[in-house]
Amino acid sequence: MSEVKLEDIVSLCKRRGFIYQGSEVYGGLAGTWDYGPLGVGLKKNIMDLWWKTFVTDRDDMYGVDAAILMNQKVWQASGHATGFNDPLVECKNCKSRFRADHIKGDKCPTCGKEKTFSEPKQFNMMFATRIGPTANQLTVPKEIAEPGVYDEVISARADNTDPSRVYLRPETAQGIFTNYKNVVDSFYPDLPFGIAQQGKAFRNEISPRDFVFRSREFEQMEIEYFIHEKDWQKEFDRWVKDIESFLKELGLPQDKVHKLEVPDDDRAHYSKRTIDFEFDFPIGKEELLGLAYRTDFDLKNIQQASGKNMDYRPKDSSEPFVPHVIEPSFGVERAVMAVLTAAYTEDEINGEKRTYLKLPEHLAPVKVAVSPLLKNKPELVAKAQDVYKTLKKEFGNVMYDDNGNIGKRYRRQDEIGTPYCVVIDFDTLEGDTKDTVTVRHRDTTQQERLDIGELQNRLKS
Ligand code: GAP
């Protein structure tokens, strides 16, 4: 368990513009979260680092960006339509619903009554909707609808045979599998090769909770790595190492990351081996991401359901075969939460408590903040603006900050994890120190004096 408290992270995220409750102005919507300006910056840096590490820096990877709405046959073939269920129990007294495996004992957490739970029922977690101008989406009141239309509309079938039914994807993986053949036909890659995708996934979680950890709308970063069956153990082990080094790049301390070999009866229906990478979150040791050996389960199912051949034809003209798959599956929200947990630090400077985010520099949403010592001195402001514009051009994520006094600015920048604050003061304008600035370092709070000309290179290194 992390010593950082969840409420401290939630409160910092809200106060400083990282993450807000979804639809907050209307009282919220359970399981949804909105990223504010700094949250977007942090999330994007994590996602870009992932993409660079696993896609652009490698020559065995192909990126895709598939549609969220997919033909419902995808989810029938993948087993999600029938098997993507969580056990749900209902309290017969207060009607609250819970995930059966999250309930400890037989006391209802809402009303406190004992032994009021129903037998568990299987609850499918996919969000269903309809595509096209169908019945339940009709907003025209019955009285003014075209004769006949309303009747036709309300008789639309609610079961899985409804041809207009579509699901919001519960994993990005299927958008990869359904494009496997396209990528093979367009690029004819050597095996092993991977297809990667980042994007939204949706799950109607029975009890969304613990901030963004268990949300109903979240983002995934997934890879399907296509291999020859005989190589699966070797490739699986390689992925364990690649994931471990990526987690280091996220700044997660090694002793807070744990590997859990998922036992047979807990594995997803498609997996022959799964390792969950767990992290010491403020809520306890919980799953951060998963690595699964999905065998040829998905491609074989697609082959059967679509009638299309999913064979890979080796370039040496040996027998074609359906490849097997190793799947590293990362959740963006959990990565954000782990990075924030690892970075959240409290210390004391000159007897004063300080909170700061010790973010790795390459993930910080703001790399440098530039300030004039006083905002009512035009000569300081002009010089600060010059320095700001130069650094902004070079680094992009640079903030101009002239709010409050310099001490307050440092505190604020510390809290959002800005590694450097550059201050333009009177010494910048004249004397031996002309054209030098103060650079203050977040972690040590130490300051150094640097030539403006040196700044870019020093901050780069
Ligand atoms: N394609 C495989 C797959 O989706 P999963 O273990 O169900 O596997 C992968 O999900 C990752 O997605 C998890 O390790 C987690 O990081 C993230 N994830 C899953 N459900 C989530 C939820 N409700 N909220 C936030 N992240 C979630």
Coordinates of C-alpha atoms and ligand atoms in Angstrom, one line a residue:
M1 CA 0.0 0.0 0.0
S2 CA 1.3 3.5 -0.8
E3 CA 1.7 6.0 2.0
V4 CA 0.1 8.6 -0.2
K5 CA -3.6 9.2 0.5
L6 CA -6.1 8.9 -2.4
E7 CA -8.0 12.0 -1.2
D8 CA -4.7 14.1 -1.4
I9 CA -4.3 13.1 -5.0
V10 CA -8.0 13.7 -5.9
S11 CA -7.9 17.1 -4.2
L12 CA -4.7 18.2 -6.0
C13 CA -6.0 17.0 -9.3
K14 CA -9.2 19.1 -8.9
R15 CA -7.5 22.2 -7.4
R16 CA -4.8 22.4 -10.0
G17 CA -6.7 21.4 -13.1
F18 CA -5.7 17.8 -13.8
I19 CA -8.9 15.8 -13.4
Y20 CA -12.5 16.9 -12.7
Q21 CA -15.6 14.9 -12.1
G22 CA -17.5 14.2 -15.4
S23 CA -20.6 16.4 -15.9
E24 CA -19.8 18.0 -12.5
V25 CA -22.0 21.1 -13.1
Y26 CA -25.0 18.8 -13.2
G27 CA -24.1 16.8 -10.2
G28 CA -21.7 14.4 -12.0
L29 CA -22.1 11.1 -13.8
A30 CA -20.8 8.1 -12.0
G31 CA -17.7 6.5 -13.4
T32 CA -16.8 9.4 -15.8
W33 CA -14.0 11.9 -15.4
D34 CA -12.9 15.0 -17.4
Y35 CA -9.3 15.9 -17.9
G36 CA -8.4 19.5 -17.3
P37 CA -5.6 21.4 -19.1
L38 CA -2.8 19.9 -17.0
G39 CA -4.3 16.4 -16.9
V40 CA -4.5 16.4 -20.7
G41 CA -0.8 17.4 -20.8
L42 CA 0.2 14.6 -18.4
K43 CA -2.0 12.0 -20.1
K44 CA -0.8 12.9 -23.5
N45 CA 2.9 12.7 -22.4
I46 CA 2.3 9.2 -21.1
M47 CA 0.5 8.1 -24.2
D48 CA 3.1 9.7 -26.5
L49 CA 5.9 8.0 -24.6
W50 CA 4.1 4.7 -24.9
W51 CA 3.6 5.2 -28.7
K52 CA 7.3 6.2 -29.2
T53 CA 8.6 3.3 -27.1
F54 CA 6.4 0.6 -28.6
V55 CA 5.6 1.9 -32.1
T56 CA 7.8 4.5 -33.6
D57 CA 11.1 3.4 -32.1
R58 CA 10.6 -0.2 -33.3
D59 CA 10.5 -1.6 -36.7
D60 CA 8.2 -4.5 -36.0
M61 CA 5.2 -2.4 -35.0
Y62 CA 2.2 -0.9 -36.9
G63 CA -0.3 1.6 -35.5
V64 CA -4.0 1.6 -36.2
D65 CA -6.9 3.8 -35.0
A66 CA -10.1 1.8 -35.5
A67 CA -13.7 3.0 -35.1
I68 CA -15.2 2.7 -31.6
L69 CA -18.5 1.4 -33.0
M70 CA -18.0 -2.0 -34.6
N71 CA -20.3 -4.5 -36.2
Q72 CA -22.0 -6.5 -33.3
K73 CA -20.7 -9.7 -34.8
V74 CA -17.2 -8.7 -33.5
W75 CA -18.5 -9.1 -29.9
Q76 CA -20.4 -12.3 -30.7
A77 CA -17.2 -13.8 -32.2
S78 CA -14.9 -12.6 -29.4
G79 CA -17.2 -14.0 -26.7
H80 CA -17.9 -10.6 -25.1
A81 CA -21.7 -10.6 -26.0
T82 CA -22.2 -13.7 -23.8
G83 CA -19.1 -13.9 -21.6
F84 CA -18.1 -10.3 -20.6
N85 CA -20.1 -10.5 -17.4
D86 CA -19.6 -9.5 -13.8
P87 CA -21.6 -11.1 -11.0
L88 CA -24.2 -8.7 -9.6
V89 CA -26.1 -8.8 -6.3
E90 CA -29.0 -6.6 -5.2
C91 CA -29.9 -5.7 -1.7
K92 CA -33.5 -6.6 -1.3
N93 CA -34.0 -3.9 1.3
C94 CA -32.6 -0.8 -0.3
K95 CA -32.2 -2.0 -4.0
S96 CA -28.5 -1.0 -4.1
R97 CA -26.5 -3.1 -6.5
F98 CA -23.0 -4.4 -6.0
R99 CA -20.4 -6.6 -7.7
A100 CA -20.7 -9.8 -5.8
D101 CA -16.9 -10.3 -5.6
H102 CA -16.4 -6.8 -4.1
I103 CA -18.8 -7.5 -1.2
K104 CA -17.2 -8.6 2.1
G105 CA -19.6 -10.5 4.4
D106 CA -23.3 -10.3 4.1
K107 CA -24.0 -6.7 5.3
C108 CA -25.2 -4.2 2.8
P109 CA -22.7 -1.3 2.6
T110 CA -25.6 1.2 1.8
C111 CA -28.4 0.4 4.3
G112 CA -26.4 -1.8 6.8
K113 CA -29.0 -4.6 6.8
E114 CA -27.7 -8.1 6.9
K115 CA -28.5 -11.1 4.7
T116 CA -30.5 -9.1 2.2
F117 CA -28.5 -9.9 -0.9
S118 CA -30.1 -11.6 -3.8
E119 CA -28.4 -14.6 -5.6
P120 CA -25.7 -13.3 -7.9
K121 CA -26.9 -12.6 -11.5
Q122 CA -24.6 -12.3 -14.5
F123 CA -24.5 -8.7 -15.7
N124 CA -23.0 -7.9 -19.2
M125 CA -20.7 -4.9 -19.0
M126 CA -21.0 -3.7 -22.6
F127 CA -22.8 -0.5 -23.3
A128 CA -25.3 -1.1 -26.1
T129 CA -26.8 1.5 -28.4
R130 CA -28.4 1.6 -31.8
I131 CA -27.1 2.7 -35.1
G132 CA -29.2 4.6 -37.7
P133 CA -32.6 6.2 -37.2
T134 CA -34.3 3.6 -35.1
A135 CA -37.1 3.5 -32.7
N136 CA -35.8 4.3 -29.3
Q137 CA -33.8 7.3 -30.5
L138 CA -37.0 8.9 -31.9
T139 CA -37.5 12.1 -30.0
V140 CA -40.8 13.1 -31.7
P141 CA -43.8 12.6 -29.3
K142 CA -46.1 9.8 -30.2
E143 CA -49.0 12.2 -31.0
I144 CA -47.2 13.9 -33.9
A145 CA -45.1 11.1 -35.2
E146 CA -46.0 9.8 -38.7
P147 CA -48.7 7.2 -38.5
G148 CA -47.1 3.8 -38.2
V149 CA -43.6 5.0 -37.5
Y150 CA -43.9 5.0 -33.7
D151 CA -45.3 1.5 -33.6
E152 CA -42.5 0.3 -35.8
V153 CA -40.1 2.1 -33.6
I154 CA -41.2 0.7 -30.3
S155 CA -41.3 -2.8 -31.6
A156 CA -37.6 -2.8 -32.4
R157 CA -36.1 -5.9 -30.9
A158 CA -34.1 -5.4 -27.7
D159 CA -32.2 -8.6 -27.9
N160 CA -28.9 -9.4 -29.7
T161 CA -30.8 -10.2 -32.9
D162 CA -31.6 -6.5 -33.4
P163 CA -29.6 -5.6 -36.5
S164 CA -29.3 -2.0 -35.5
R165 CA -27.7 -2.9 -32.2
V166 CA -24.0 -1.8 -31.7
Y167 CA -21.8 -1.7 -28.6
L168 CA -19.3 0.8 -27.4
R169 CA -16.1 -1.2 -27.5
P170 CA -15.2 -2.7 -24.1
E171 CA -11.5 -3.2 -25.3
T172 CA -9.5 -1.7 -28.1
A173 CA -8.1 -5.1 -28.9
Q174 CA -10.8 -6.2 -31.3
G175 CA -10.2 -3.1 -33.5
I176 CA -6.7 -4.6 -33.9
F177 CA -7.7 -8.2 -34.6
T178 CA -10.3 -7.1 -37.2
N179 CA -7.5 -5.1 -39.0
Y180 CA -4.9 -7.9 -38.8
K181 CA -5.6 -9.1 -42.3
N182 CA -5.6 -5.5 -43.7
V183 CA -2.2 -4.8 -42.2
V184 CA -0.8 -8.1 -43.5
D185 CA -2.1 -7.5 -47.0
S186 CA -0.9 -3.9 -47.1
F187 CA 2.6 -4.3 -45.5
Y188 CA 3.3 -8.1 -45.6
P189 CA 5.4 -7.8 -42.4
D190 CA 7.8 -10.5 -41.1
L191 CA 6.6 -12.5 -38.2
P192 CA 6.8 -11.6 -35.3
F193 CA 5.2 -8.2 -35.6
G194 CA 2.7 -6.2 -33.6
I195 CA -0.3 -3.9 -34.2
A196 CA -0.8 -1.2 -31.6
Q197 CA -3.8 1.0 -30.8
Q198 CA -4.7 3.7 -28.3
G199 CA -8.2 4.8 -27.6
K200 CA -11.4 4.9 -25.6
A201 CA -13.0 1.8 -24.1
F202 CA -16.3 1.6 -22.3
R203 CA -17.5 -0.7 -19.5
N204 CA -20.7 -0.5 -17.6
E205 CA -18.9 -1.2 -14.3
I206 CA -21.4 -2.2 -11.5
S207 CA -19.5 -0.1 -9.0
P208 CA -17.1 2.4 -10.5
R209 CA -14.8 3.6 -7.7
D210 CA -11.5 4.8 -6.5
F211 CA -11.2 7.9 -8.6
V212 CA -10.2 7.1 -12.2
F213 CA -9.1 3.6 -11.2
R214 CA -12.4 1.9 -12.2
S215 CA -14.2 4.1 -14.6
R216 CA -17.0 3.5 -17.1
E217 CA -15.2 5.3 -19.9
F218 CA -11.4 5.1 -20.0
E219 CA -8.6 4.7 -22.4
Q220 CA -6.4 1.8 -23.3
M221 CA -3.1 1.3 -25.0
E222 CA -2.9 -2.2 -26.5
I223 CA -0.7 -4.3 -28.7
E224 CA -1.5 -7.6 -30.3
Y225 CA 1.9 -9.1 -31.0
F226 CA 1.6 -11.9 -33.7
I227 CA 4.0 -14.8 -33.2
H228 CA 4.6 -18.4 -34.2
E229 CA 3.0 -20.7 -31.5
K230 CA 6.4 -22.3 -30.8
D231 CA 7.9 -19.0 -29.7
W232 CA 5.2 -17.9 -27.3
Q233 CA 7.2 -18.4 -24.1
K234 CA 10.2 -16.6 -25.4
E235 CA 8.1 -13.7 -26.7
F236 CA 6.1 -13.5 -23.5
D237 CA 9.3 -13.2 -21.4
R238 CA 10.6 -10.5 -23.8
W239 CA 7.4 -8.5 -23.2
V240 CA 7.7 -8.8 -19.4
K241 CA 11.1 -7.1 -19.8
D242 CA 9.9 -4.4 -22.2
I243 CA 7.0 -3.6 -19.9
E244 CA 9.3 -3.4 -16.9
S245 CA 11.6 -0.9 -18.6
F246 CA 8.6 1.2 -19.8
L247 CA 7.3 1.4 -16.2
K248 CA 10.7 2.7 -15.1
E249 CA 10.4 5.4 -17.8
L250 CA 7.1 6.3 -16.1
G251 CA 9.0 6.9 -12.9
L252 CA 7.4 4.1 -11.0
P253 CA 9.7 2.8 -8.3
Q254 CA 10.6 -0.9 -8.9
D255 CA 9.7 -2.0 -5.4
K256 CA 6.1 -0.7 -5.9
V257 CA 5.5 -2.8 -9.0
H258 CA 4.6 -6.4 -8.5
K259 CA 3.9 -9.3 -11.0
L260 CA 1.0 -11.5 -10.3
E261 CA 0.8 -14.8 -12.1
V262 CA -3.0 -15.0 -12.6
P263 CA -4.3 -18.5 -11.7
D264 CA -6.3 -20.6 -14.2
D265 CA -9.7 -19.9 -12.8
D266 CA -9.2 -16.1 -12.7
R267 CA -7.9 -15.7 -16.2
A268 CA -10.1 -14.1 -19.0
H269 CA -11.8 -16.6 -21.2
Y270 CA -9.3 -16.1 -24.0
S271 CA -6.0 -16.4 -22.1
K272 CA -3.7 -19.3 -21.6
R273 CA -1.3 -17.3 -19.4
T274 CA -1.7 -13.9 -17.8
I275 CA 0.6 -11.8 -15.7
D276 CA -1.0 -8.8 -14.0
F277 CA 1.4 -6.0 -13.3
E278 CA 0.2 -4.6 -10.0
F279 CA 1.1 -1.3 -8.4
D280 CA 1.0 0.0 -4.8
F281 CA -1.8 2.5 -5.4
P282 CA -3.2 4.5 -2.4
I283 CA -6.1 2.1 -2.5
G284 CA -3.8 -0.9 -2.1
K285 CA -1.9 -3.3 -4.4
E286 CA -4.1 -3.4 -7.6
E287 CA -3.8 -4.2 -11.3
L288 CA -2.1 -1.5 -13.4
L289 CA -1.9 -3.5 -16.7
G290 CA -2.1 -7.0 -18.0
L291 CA 0.1 -9.2 -20.2
A292 CA -1.8 -12.1 -21.8
Y293 CA -1.1 -15.0 -24.1
R294 CA -4.3 -14.9 -26.2
T295 CA -3.2 -17.9 -28.3
D296 CA -5.0 -18.0 -31.7
F297 CA -8.4 -17.6 -30.0
D298 CA -9.4 -14.4 -31.6
L299 CA -8.1 -14.9 -35.1
K300 CA -9.6 -18.4 -35.2
N301 CA -13.0 -17.0 -34.0
I302 CA -12.9 -14.3 -36.6
Q303 CA -12.0 -16.8 -39.3
Q304 CA -14.9 -19.0 -38.3
A305 CA -17.5 -16.2 -37.9
S306 CA -16.5 -14.2 -41.0
G307 CA -15.6 -17.0 -43.3
K308 CA -12.4 -15.0 -44.1
N309 CA -9.0 -16.8 -44.0
M310 CA -6.7 -15.4 -41.3
D311 CA -3.6 -17.4 -42.3
Y312 CA -0.2 -15.8 -42.3
R313 CA 1.9 -16.9 -45.3
P314 CA 5.6 -17.3 -44.4
K315 CA 8.0 -15.7 -46.9
D316 CA 10.0 -19.0 -47.1
S317 CA 6.9 -20.6 -48.6
S318 CA 6.4 -23.0 -45.6
E319 CA 2.9 -23.9 -44.5
P320 CA 0.5 -21.0 -43.8
F321 CA -0.9 -20.8 -40.3
V322 CA -3.0 -18.6 -38.0
P323 CA -0.5 -16.8 -35.8
H324 CA -0.7 -16.8 -32.0
V325 CA -0.8 -13.6 -30.0
I326 CA 0.8 -12.0 -27.0
E327 CA -1.2 -9.0 -25.7
P328 CA 0.2 -6.2 -23.5
S329 CA -2.8 -4.2 -22.4
F330 CA -2.2 -0.9 -20.6
G331 CA -5.0 1.3 -19.0
V332 CA -4.2 5.0 -19.4
E333 CA -6.2 6.1 -16.3
R334 CA -4.3 3.6 -14.1
A335 CA -1.0 4.7 -15.6
V336 CA -1.9 8.4 -14.8
M337 CA -2.9 7.4 -11.3
A338 CA 0.3 5.4 -10.7
V339 CA 2.5 8.2 -12.1
L340 CA 0.7 10.7 -9.8
T341 CA 1.0 8.4 -6.8
A342 CA 4.7 7.9 -7.4
A343 CA 5.3 11.6 -7.9
Y344 CA 3.3 12.9 -5.0
T345 CA 5.7 14.2 -2.3
E346 CA 5.5 16.2 0.8
D347 CA 8.5 17.8 2.5
E348 CA 9.4 20.7 4.7
I349 CA 11.4 23.7 3.5
N350 CA 12.5 26.2 6.2
G351 CA 9.8 24.9 8.5
E352 CA 7.1 25.2 5.9
K353 CA 5.2 22.2 4.5
R354 CA 5.5 21.8 0.8
T355 CA 3.6 19.5 -1.6
Y356 CA 5.1 18.8 -5.0
L357 CA 4.9 16.3 -7.8
K358 CA 8.3 14.7 -8.5
L359 CA 7.3 13.9 -12.1
P360 CA 9.9 12.6 -14.5
E361 CA 10.8 15.7 -16.6
H362 CA 9.6 14.1 -19.8
L363 CA 6.1 13.6 -18.4
A364 CA 5.6 17.0 -16.6
P365 CA 2.7 18.9 -18.3
V366 CA 4.7 22.1 -17.9
K367 CA 8.5 21.9 -18.4
V368 CA 9.4 25.4 -17.5
A369 CA 7.6 28.3 -15.9
V370 CA 8.9 31.8 -16.8
S371 CA 8.2 34.8 -14.4
P372 CA 9.2 38.4 -14.1
L373 CA 10.1 39.0 -10.4
L374 CA 7.5 41.8 -10.3
K375 CA 4.7 42.1 -12.8
N376 CA 4.4 45.9 -12.5
K377 CA 7.9 46.6 -13.8
P378 CA 7.6 46.9 -17.7
E379 CA 11.3 46.3 -18.2
L380 CA 11.2 43.0 -16.3
V381 CA 8.0 42.0 -18.1
A382 CA 9.4 42.7 -21.5
K383 CA 12.5 40.6 -20.9
A384 CA 10.5 37.8 -19.3
Q385 CA 8.2 37.8 -22.3
D386 CA 11.3 37.5 -24.6
V387 CA 12.7 34.6 -22.7
Y388 CA 9.2 32.9 -22.5
K389 CA 8.7 33.2 -26.3
T390 CA 12.1 31.7 -27.0
L391 CA 11.6 28.8 -24.6
K392 CA 8.0 28.2 -25.8
K393 CA 9.3 27.9 -29.4
E394 CA 11.9 25.3 -28.3
F395 CA 9.9 23.2 -25.8
G396 CA 6.2 24.0 -26.3
N397 CA 5.0 23.2 -22.8
V398 CA 6.2 26.4 -21.2
M399 CA 4.0 28.6 -18.9
Y400 CA 4.2 32.3 -18.3
D401 CA 3.4 32.8 -14.6
D402 CA 3.1 36.2 -13.0
N403 CA 0.3 35.4 -10.5
G404 CA 1.0 36.3 -6.9
N405 CA 4.4 36.7 -5.4
I406 CA 7.4 34.6 -6.3
G407 CA 7.0 32.3 -3.3
K408 CA 3.4 31.5 -4.3
R409 CA 4.4 30.9 -7.9
Y410 CA 7.1 28.4 -6.8
R411 CA 4.5 26.5 -4.6
R412 CA 2.0 26.4 -7.4
Q413 CA 4.6 25.2 -10.0
D414 CA 5.8 22.6 -7.4
E415 CA 2.3 21.2 -7.0
I416 CA 1.9 20.7 -10.8
G417 CA 5.3 19.2 -11.1
T418 CA 7.1 21.9 -13.1
P419 CA 10.8 20.9 -13.0
Y420 CA 12.2 24.4 -13.6
C421 CA 11.2 28.0 -12.8
V422 CA 13.1 30.8 -14.6
V423 CA 12.9 34.2 -13.0
I424 CA 13.9 37.5 -14.6
D425 CA 14.9 40.0 -12.0
F426 CA 16.8 43.3 -11.8
D427 CA 20.1 41.6 -12.1
T428 CA 19.0 40.4 -15.5
L429 CA 18.9 43.9 -16.8
E430 CA 22.2 45.4 -15.8
G431 CA 25.7 45.0 -14.3
D432 CA 27.9 41.9 -14.4
T433 CA 24.9 39.7 -14.2
K434 CA 23.2 41.3 -17.3
D435 CA 21.4 38.7 -19.4
T436 CA 21.5 36.1 -16.7
V437 CA 18.4 34.6 -15.0
T438 CA 17.7 32.5 -11.9
V439 CA 16.8 28.9 -12.6
R440 CA 15.1 27.2 -9.6
H441 CA 15.0 23.4 -9.4
R442 CA 11.8 21.8 -8.2
D443 CA 13.1 18.8 -6.3
T444 CA 16.0 20.5 -4.4
T445 CA 14.5 24.1 -4.5
Q446 CA 18.1 25.2 -5.3
Q447 CA 18.7 28.1 -7.5
E448 CA 21.4 28.8 -10.0
R449 CA 22.3 31.7 -12.2
L450 CA 22.5 31.0 -15.9
D451 CA 23.2 33.0 -19.0
I452 CA 20.0 33.4 -21.1
G453 CA 22.1 32.1 -24.1
E454 CA 22.8 28.9 -22.2
L455 CA 19.3 28.3 -21.0
Q456 CA 17.9 26.3 -23.9
N457 CA 20.8 23.8 -24.0
R458 CA 20.9 23.4 -20.2
L459 CA 17.2 22.7 -20.0
K460 CA 17.4 20.3 -22.9
S461 CA 20.0 18.2 -21.1
Ligands
GAP1 N1 -7.8 -6.5 -24.1 C1 -7.5 -7.0 -22.8 C2 -8.2 -6.2 -21.8 O1 -9.0 -5.3 -22.0 P1 -8.4 -6.0 -19.2 O2 -7.6 -6.6 -18.1 O3 -9.9 -6.2 -19.1 O4 -7.8 -6.6 -20.5 C3 -6.8 -4.0 -19.6 O5 -8.1 -4.5 -19.3 C4 -6.4 -2.8 -18.8 O6 -7.4 -1.8 -19.0 C5 -6.4 -3.0 -17.2 O7 -5.2 -3.6 -16.8 C6 -6.6 -1.6 -16.8 O8 -5.4 -0.9 -16.8 C7 -7.5 -1.0 -17.8 N2 -8.9 -1.1 -17.3 C8 -9.8 -2.1 -17.4 N3 -11.0 -1.8 -16.9 C9 -10.9 -0.5 -16.5 C10 -11.8 0.4 -15.8 N4 -13.0 0.1 -15.6 N5 -11.3 1.7 -15.6 C11 -10.1 2.0 -15.8 N6 -9.2 1.2 -16.4 C12 -9.6 0.0 -16.7

